[in-house]
Structures are given as C-alpha cells and as structure tokens.
C-alpha cells in the first residue's frame, strides 16, 4: 500500500510464464474490493524465470530482482 497506489503481487515458482498466472490478478482488477475503490492497483508477478517482462498490463519480474523493486 503506497498512498493511492496498491501493489498486488503474486509469487510463482515456475520458470516459464503461463497464461493462468494472471487469472487472480485480473479478477482483482475487474472487481476490486471496496477497500481499494478509487486507488491505482499495480499488479506484479514474481517468478522463477530469467526475463523481466510486461504482459497483460502486469509487470513480470524475476525472483532475484525483487530487491530492485519499489515496494513502498
């Protein structure tokens, strides 16, 4: 939670990004709970792969880059 921005993160152990990785985050973005109303939601996936990427509006980052991310 960063002011008007909420960073939601899902952590996956897989080394390859799969389409179903995004299901929970997309569900949250489509229908956010009342506590998140009017706030920017920044979705992230941390995974075991080797490439940072952006897919379907979600930042997909390597597990060993977690320390480089802004969390607050």
PDB file of N, CA and C in Angstrom:
ATOM      1  N   UNK A   1       0.853  -1.172   0.000  1.00  0.00           N
ATOM      2  CA  UNK A   1       0.000   0.000   0.000  1.00  0.00           C
ATOM      3  C   UNK A   1       0.901   1.239   0.000  1.00  0.00           C
ATOM      4  N   UNK A   2       0.797   2.030  -1.067  1.00  0.00           N
ATOM      5  CA  UNK A   2       1.643   3.207  -1.224  1.00  0.00           C
ATOM      6  C   UNK A   2       0.752   4.392  -1.549  1.00  0.00           C
ATOM      7  N   UNK A   3       0.228   5.072  -0.519  1.00  0.00           N
ATOM      8  CA  UNK A   3      -0.666   6.204  -0.753  1.00  0.00           C
ATOM      9  C   UNK A   3      -1.905   5.781  -1.512  1.00  0.00           C
ATOM     10  N   UNK A   4      -2.090   6.347  -2.706  1.00  0.00           N
ATOM     11  CA  UNK A   4      -3.240   5.986  -3.538  1.00  0.00           C
ATOM     12  C   UNK A   4      -2.960   4.790  -4.430  1.00  0.00           C
ATOM     13  N   UNK A   5      -1.801   4.184  -4.274  1.00  0.00           N
ATOM     14  CA  UNK A   5      -1.413   3.043  -5.101  1.00  0.00           C
ATOM     15  C   UNK A   5      -1.282   1.798  -4.239  1.00  0.00           C
ATOM     16  N   UNK A   6      -1.791   0.697  -4.746  1.00  0.00           N
ATOM     17  CA  UNK A   6      -1.680  -0.582  -4.066  1.00  0.00           C
ATOM     18  C   UNK A   6      -0.921  -1.523  -4.994  1.00  0.00           C
ATOM     19  N   UNK A   7       0.144  -2.107  -4.497  1.00  0.00           N
ATOM     20  CA  UNK A   7       0.925  -3.062  -5.273  1.00  0.00           C
ATOM     21  C   UNK A   7       0.482  -4.461  -4.864  1.00  0.00           C
ATOM     22  N   UNK A   8      -0.140  -5.177  -5.792  1.00  0.00           N
ATOM     23  CA  UNK A   8      -0.557  -6.550  -5.515  1.00  0.00           C
ATOM     24  C   UNK A   8       0.419  -7.480  -6.234  1.00  0.00           C
ATOM     25  N   UNK A   9       0.887  -8.476  -5.522  1.00  0.00           N
ATOM     26  CA  UNK A   9       1.938  -9.345  -6.046  1.00  0.00           C
ATOM     27  C   UNK A   9       1.558 -10.800  -5.859  1.00  0.00           C
ATOM     28  N   UNK A  10       1.737 -11.550  -6.920  1.00  0.00           N
ATOM     29  CA  UNK A  10       1.569 -12.995  -6.839  1.00  0.00           C
ATOM     30  C   UNK A  10       2.932 -13.601  -7.126  1.00  0.00           C
ATOM     31  N   UNK A  11       3.328 -14.576  -6.326  1.00  0.00           N
ATOM     32  CA  UNK A  11       4.633 -15.207  -6.469  1.00  0.00           C
ATOM     33  C   UNK A  11       4.432 -16.626  -6.987  1.00  0.00           C
ATOM     34  N   UNK A  12       5.164 -16.941  -8.058  1.00  0.00           N
ATOM     35  CA  UNK A  12       5.081 -18.251  -8.698  1.00  0.00           C
ATOM     36  C   UNK A  12       6.468 -18.874  -8.721  1.00  0.00           C
ATOM     37  N   UNK A  13       6.540 -20.175  -8.538  1.00  0.00           N
ATOM     38  CA  UNK A  13       7.838 -20.843  -8.543  1.00  0.00           C
ATOM     39  C   UNK A  13       8.266 -21.282  -9.945  1.00  0.00           C
ATOM     40  N   UNK A  14       7.371 -21.260 -10.893  1.00  0.00           N
ATOM     41  CA  UNK A  14       7.673 -21.732 -12.249  1.00  0.00           C
ATOM     42  C   UNK A  14       8.718 -20.863 -12.934  1.00  0.00           C
ATOM     43  N   UNK A  15       9.453 -21.469 -13.848  1.00  0.00           N
ATOM     44  CA  UNK A  15      10.471 -20.745 -14.617  1.00  0.00           C
ATOM     45  C   UNK A  15       9.903 -20.200 -15.923  1.00  0.00           C
ATOM     46  N   UNK A  16       8.723 -20.658 -16.296  1.00  0.00           N
ATOM     47  CA  UNK A  16       8.071 -20.213 -17.528  1.00  0.00           C
ATOM     48  C   UNK A  16       6.747 -19.554 -17.177  1.00  0.00           C
ATOM     49  N   UNK A  17       6.482 -18.406 -17.776  1.00  0.00           N
ATOM     50  CA  UNK A  17       5.234 -17.691 -17.523  1.00  0.00           C
ATOM     51  C   UNK A  17       4.102 -18.420 -18.241  1.00  0.00           C
ATOM     52  N   UNK A  18       3.047 -18.706 -17.525  1.00  0.00           N
ATOM     53  CA  UNK A  18       1.871 -19.366 -18.096  1.00  0.00           C
ATOM     54  C   UNK A  18       0.679 -18.410 -18.041  1.00  0.00           C
ATOM     55  N   UNK A  19      -0.232 -18.572 -18.976  1.00  0.00           N
ATOM     56  CA  UNK A  19      -1.394 -17.699 -19.052  1.00  0.00           C
ATOM     57  C   UNK A  19      -2.222 -17.658 -17.786  1.00  0.00           C
ATOM     58  N   UNK A  20      -2.295 -18.785 -17.085  1.00  0.00           N
ATOM     59  CA  UNK A  20      -3.131 -18.818 -15.880  1.00  0.00           C
ATOM     60  C   UNK A  20      -2.497 -18.072 -14.704  1.00  0.00           C
ATOM     61  N   UNK A  21      -1.255 -17.630 -14.835  1.00  0.00           N
ATOM     62  CA  UNK A  21      -0.627 -16.821 -13.787  1.00  0.00           C
ATOM     63  C   UNK A  21      -1.428 -15.544 -13.516  1.00  0.00           C
ATOM     64  N   UNK A  22      -2.100 -15.052 -14.528  1.00  0.00           N
ATOM     65  CA  UNK A  22      -2.728 -13.739 -14.469  1.00  0.00           C
ATOM     66  C   UNK A  22      -4.176 -13.769 -13.967  1.00  0.00           C
ATOM     67  N   UNK A  23      -4.751 -14.936 -13.827  1.00  0.00           N
ATOM     68  CA  UNK A  23      -6.182 -15.061 -13.519  1.00  0.00           C
ATOM     69  C   UNK A  23      -6.582 -14.329 -12.238  1.00  0.00           C
ATOM     70  N   UNK A  24      -5.876 -14.558 -11.152  1.00  0.00           N
ATOM     71  CA  UNK A  24      -6.261 -13.936  -9.872  1.00  0.00           C
ATOM     72  C   UNK A  24      -6.098 -12.423  -9.909  1.00  0.00           C
ATOM     73  N   UNK A  25      -4.999 -11.954 -10.492  1.00  0.00           N
ATOM     74  CA  UNK A  25      -4.774 -10.507 -10.573  1.00  0.00           C
ATOM     75  C   UNK A  25      -5.810  -9.841 -11.471  1.00  0.00           C
ATOM     76  N   UNK A  26      -6.132 -10.465 -12.593  1.00  0.00           N
ATOM     77  CA  UNK A  26      -7.140  -9.891 -13.489  1.00  0.00           C
ATOM     78  C   UNK A  26      -8.516  -9.866 -12.832  1.00  0.00           C
ATOM     79  N   UNK A  27      -8.825 -10.878 -12.059  1.00  0.00           N
ATOM     80  CA  UNK A  27     -10.099 -10.905 -11.324  1.00  0.00           C
ATOM     81  C   UNK A  27     -10.152  -9.747 -10.326  1.00  0.00           C
ATOM     82  N   UNK A  28      -9.061  -9.510  -9.640  1.00  0.00           N
ATOM     83  CA  UNK A  28      -8.988  -8.409  -8.678  1.00  0.00           C
ATOM     84  C   UNK A  28      -9.141  -7.055  -9.382  1.00  0.00           C
ATOM     85  N   UNK A  29      -8.496  -6.900 -10.532  1.00  0.00           N
ATOM     86  CA  UNK A  29      -8.583  -5.637 -11.276  1.00  0.00           C
ATOM     87  C   UNK A  29      -9.995  -5.395 -11.813  1.00  0.00           C
ATOM     88  N   UNK A  30     -10.661  -6.446 -12.245  1.00  0.00           N
ATOM     89  CA  UNK A  30     -12.031  -6.323 -12.771  1.00  0.00           C
ATOM     90  C   UNK A  30     -13.025  -5.961 -11.690  1.00  0.00           C
ATOM     91  N   UNK A  31     -12.818  -6.498 -10.515  1.00  0.00           N
ATOM     92  CA  UNK A  31     -13.792  -6.316  -9.442  1.00  0.00           C
ATOM     93  C   UNK A  31     -13.060  -6.105  -8.112  1.00  0.00           C
ATOM     94  N   UNK A  32     -12.449  -4.938  -7.945  1.00  0.00           N
ATOM     95  CA  UNK A  32     -11.695  -4.714  -6.710  1.00  0.00           C
ATOM     96  C   UNK A  32     -12.614  -4.605  -5.493  1.00  0.00           C
ATOM     97  N   UNK A  33     -12.144  -5.039  -4.338  1.00  0.00           N
ATOM     98  CA  UNK A  33     -12.938  -4.894  -3.111  1.00  0.00           C
ATOM     99  C   UNK A  33     -13.116  -3.415  -2.778  1.00  0.00           C
ATOM    100  N   UNK A  34     -14.105  -3.123  -1.982  1.00  0.00           N
ATOM    101  CA  UNK A  34     -14.416  -1.741  -1.603  1.00  0.00           C
ATOM    102  C   UNK A  34     -13.198  -1.012  -1.022  1.00  0.00           C
ATOM    103  N   UNK A  35     -12.363  -1.716  -0.304  1.00  0.00           N
ATOM    104  CA  UNK A  35     -11.194  -1.089   0.323  1.00  0.00           C
ATOM    105  C   UNK A  35     -10.221  -0.517  -0.708  1.00  0.00           C
ATOM    106  N   UNK A  36     -10.313  -0.974  -1.947  1.00  0.00           N
ATOM    107  CA  UNK A  36      -9.407  -0.496  -2.995  1.00  0.00           C
ATOM    108  C   UNK A  36     -10.079   0.465  -3.963  1.00  0.00           C
ATOM    109  N   UNK A  37     -11.316   0.783  -3.715  1.00  0.00           N
ATOM    110  CA  UNK A  37     -12.056   1.668  -4.624  1.00  0.00           C
ATOM    111  C   UNK A  37     -11.341   3.005  -4.781  1.00  0.00           C
ATOM    112  N   UNK A  38     -11.184   3.445  -6.026  1.00  0.00           N
ATOM    113  CA  UNK A  38     -10.571   4.727  -6.306  1.00  0.00           C
ATOM    114  C   UNK A  38      -9.058   4.754  -6.200  1.00  0.00           C
ATOM    115  N   UNK A  39      -8.452   3.620  -5.980  1.00  0.00           N
ATOM    116  CA  UNK A  39      -6.992   3.555  -5.857  1.00  0.00           C
ATOM    117  C   UNK A  39      -6.400   2.884  -7.087  1.00  0.00           C
ATOM    118  N   UNK A  40      -5.198   3.273  -7.426  1.00  0.00           N
ATOM    119  CA  UNK A  40      -4.486   2.625  -8.520  1.00  0.00           C
ATOM    120  C   UNK A  40      -3.953   1.286  -8.032  1.00  0.00           C
ATOM    121  N   UNK A  41      -4.239   0.241  -8.787  1.00  0.00           N
ATOM    122  CA  UNK A  41      -3.754  -1.093  -8.438  1.00  0.00           C
ATOM    123  C   UNK A  41      -2.651  -1.457  -9.421  1.00  0.00           C
ATOM    124  N   UNK A  42      -1.480  -1.748  -8.898  1.00  0.00           N
ATOM    125  CA  UNK A  42      -0.336  -2.119  -9.722  1.00  0.00           C
ATOM    126  C   UNK A  42      -0.073  -3.620  -9.554  1.00  0.00           C
ATOM    127  N   UNK A  43      -0.428  -4.432 -10.556  1.00  0.00           N
ATOM    128  CA  UNK A  43      -0.226  -5.879 -10.432  1.00  0.00           C
ATOM    129  C   UNK A  43       1.202  -6.294 -10.788  1.00  0.00           C
ATOM    130  N   UNK A  44       1.713  -7.257 -10.036  1.00  0.00           N
ATOM    131  CA  UNK A  44       3.045  -7.813 -10.291  1.00  0.00           C
ATOM    132  C   UNK A  44       3.007  -9.319 -10.111  1.00  0.00           C
ATOM    133  N   UNK A  45       3.838  -9.976 -10.889  1.00  0.00           N
ATOM    134  CA  UNK A  45       4.088 -11.401 -10.702  1.00  0.00           C
ATOM    135  C   UNK A  45       5.595 -11.561 -10.546  1.00  0.00           C
ATOM    136  N   UNK A  46       5.991 -12.281  -9.512  1.00  0.00           N
ATOM    137  CA  UNK A  46       7.388 -12.639  -9.314  1.00  0.00           C
ATOM    138  C   UNK A  46       7.469 -14.122  -9.652  1.00  0.00           C
ATOM    139  N   UNK A  47       8.450 -14.490 -10.506  1.00  0.00           N
ATOM    140  CA  UNK A  47       8.525 -15.886 -10.925  1.00  0.00           C
ATOM    141  C   UNK A  47       9.977 -16.364 -10.976  1.00  0.00           C
ATOM    142  N   UNK A  48      10.172 -17.640 -11.229  1.00  0.00           N
ATOM    143  CA  UNK A  48      11.496 -18.236 -11.200  1.00  0.00           C
ATOM    144  C   UNK A  48      12.243 -18.178 -12.511  1.00  0.00           C
ATOM    145  N   UNK A  49      11.737 -17.450 -13.481  1.00  0.00           N
ATOM    146  CA  UNK A  49      12.363 -17.385 -14.800  1.00  0.00           C
ATOM    147  C   UNK A  49      13.518 -16.402 -14.863  1.00  0.00           C
ATOM    148  N   UNK A  50      13.962 -16.130 -16.098  1.00  0.00           N
ATOM    149  CA  UNK A  50      15.167 -15.339 -16.281  1.00  0.00           C
ATOM    150  C   UNK A  50      14.948 -14.015 -17.010  1.00  0.00           C
ATOM    151  N   UNK A  51      13.705 -13.693 -17.375  1.00  0.00           N
ATOM    152  CA  UNK A  51      13.451 -12.467 -18.141  1.00  0.00           C
ATOM    153  C   UNK A  51      12.412 -11.597 -17.476  1.00  0.00           C
ATOM    154  N   UNK A  52      12.733 -10.321 -17.297  1.00  0.00           N
ATOM    155  CA  UNK A  52      11.733  -9.354 -16.846  1.00  0.00           C
ATOM    156  C   UNK A  52      10.879  -9.020 -18.055  1.00  0.00           C
ATOM    157  N   UNK A  53       9.576  -8.919 -17.863  1.00  0.00           N
ATOM    158  CA  UNK A  53       8.672  -8.635 -18.972  1.00  0.00           C
ATOM    159  C   UNK A  53       7.403  -7.967 -18.477  1.00  0.00           C
ATOM    160  N   UNK A  54       6.613  -7.517 -19.403  1.00  0.00           N
ATOM    161  CA  UNK A  54       5.307  -6.949 -19.080  1.00  0.00           C
ATOM    162  C   UNK A  54       4.299  -7.661 -19.963  1.00  0.00           C
ATOM    163  N   UNK A  55       3.300  -8.262 -19.329  1.00  0.00           N
ATOM    164  CA  UNK A  55       2.261  -8.980 -20.060  1.00  0.00           C
ATOM    165  C   UNK A  55       0.911  -8.638 -19.474  1.00  0.00           C
ATOM    166  N   UNK A  56      -0.014  -8.409 -20.371  1.00  0.00           N
ATOM    167  CA  UNK A  56      -1.405  -8.191 -19.972  1.00  0.00           C
ATOM    168  C   UNK A  56      -1.525  -7.125 -18.882  1.00  0.00           C
ATOM    169  N   UNK A  57      -0.688  -6.078 -18.994  1.00  0.00           N
ATOM    170  CA  UNK A  57      -0.748  -4.978 -18.036  1.00  0.00           C
ATOM    171  C   UNK A  57      -0.109  -5.280 -16.694  1.00  0.00           C
ATOM    172  N   UNK A  58       0.626  -6.374 -16.622  1.00  0.00           N
ATOM    173  CA  UNK A  58       1.228  -6.810 -15.367  1.00  0.00           C
ATOM    174  C   UNK A  58       2.745  -6.897 -15.518  1.00  0.00           C
ATOM    175  N   UNK A  59       3.458  -6.342 -14.553  1.00  0.00           N
ATOM    176  CA  UNK A  59       4.913  -6.490 -14.534  1.00  0.00           C
ATOM    177  C   UNK A  59       5.246  -7.895 -14.072  1.00  0.00           C
ATOM    178  N   UNK A  60       6.059  -8.596 -14.855  1.00  0.00           N
ATOM    179  CA  UNK A  60       6.502  -9.951 -14.513  1.00  0.00           C
ATOM    180  C   UNK A  60       8.009  -9.850 -14.271  1.00  0.00           C
ATOM    181  N   UNK A  61       8.415 -10.108 -13.036  1.00  0.00           N
ATOM    182  CA  UNK A  61       9.820  -9.901 -12.669  1.00  0.00           C
ATOM    183  C   UNK A  61      10.436 -11.178 -12.117  1.00  0.00           C
ATOM    184  N   UNK A  62      11.732 -11.265 -12.312  1.00  0.00           N
ATOM    185  CA  UNK A  62      12.478 -12.423 -11.817  1.00  0.00           C
ATOM    186  C   UNK A  62      12.569 -12.376 -10.295  1.00  0.00           C
ATOM    187  N   UNK A  63      12.605 -13.529  -9.677  1.00  0.00           N
ATOM    188  CA  UNK A  63      12.674 -13.594  -8.217  1.00  0.00           C
ATOM    189  C   UNK A  63      13.939 -12.910  -7.697  1.00  0.00           C
ATOM    190  N   UNK A  64      15.036 -12.985  -8.465  1.00  0.00           N
ATOM    191  CA  UNK A  64      16.280 -12.400  -7.973  1.00  0.00           C
ATOM    192  C   UNK A  64      16.366 -10.895  -8.217  1.00  0.00           C
ATOM    193  N   UNK A  65      15.301 -10.306  -8.760  1.00  0.00           N
ATOM    194  CA  UNK A  65      15.221  -8.854  -8.919  1.00  0.00           C
ATOM    195  C   UNK A  65      14.272  -8.213  -7.911  1.00  0.00           C
ATOM    196  N   UNK A  66      13.722  -9.012  -7.030  1.00  0.00           N
ATOM    197  CA  UNK A  66      12.753  -8.472  -6.065  1.00  0.00           C
ATOM    198  C   UNK A  66      13.326  -7.315  -5.261  1.00  0.00           C
ATOM    199  N   UNK A  67      14.597  -7.406  -4.925  1.00  0.00           N
ATOM    200  CA  UNK A  67      15.222  -6.347  -4.105  1.00  0.00           C
ATOM    201  C   UNK A  67      15.349  -5.040  -4.869  1.00  0.00           C
ATOM    202  N   UNK A  68      15.250  -5.080  -6.206  1.00  0.00           N
ATOM    203  CA  UNK A  68      15.342  -3.862  -7.030  1.00  0.00           C
ATOM    204  C   UNK A  68      14.006  -3.135  -7.169  1.00  0.00           C
ATOM    205  N   UNK A  69      12.930  -3.760  -6.764  1.00  0.00           N
ATOM    206  CA  UNK A  69      11.591  -3.184  -6.963  1.00  0.00           C
ATOM    207  C   UNK A  69      11.237  -2.194  -5.867  1.00  0.00           C
ATOM    208  N   UNK A  70      10.411  -1.236  -6.238  1.00  0.00           N
ATOM    209  CA  UNK A  70       9.865  -0.311  -5.257  1.00  0.00           C
ATOM    210  C   UNK A  70       8.656  -0.986  -4.608  1.00  0.00           C
ATOM    211  N   UNK A  71       8.698  -1.139  -3.307  1.00  0.00           N
ATOM    212  CA  UNK A  71       7.611  -1.807  -2.584  1.00  0.00           C
ATOM    213  C   UNK A  71       6.821  -0.837  -1.710  1.00  0.00           C
ATOM    214  N   UNK A  72       7.305   0.351  -1.515  1.00  0.00           N
ATOM    215  CA  UNK A  72       6.569   1.337  -0.714  1.00  0.00           C
ATOM    216  C   UNK A  72       6.814   2.707  -1.241  1.00  0.00           C
TER     217      UNK A  72
END
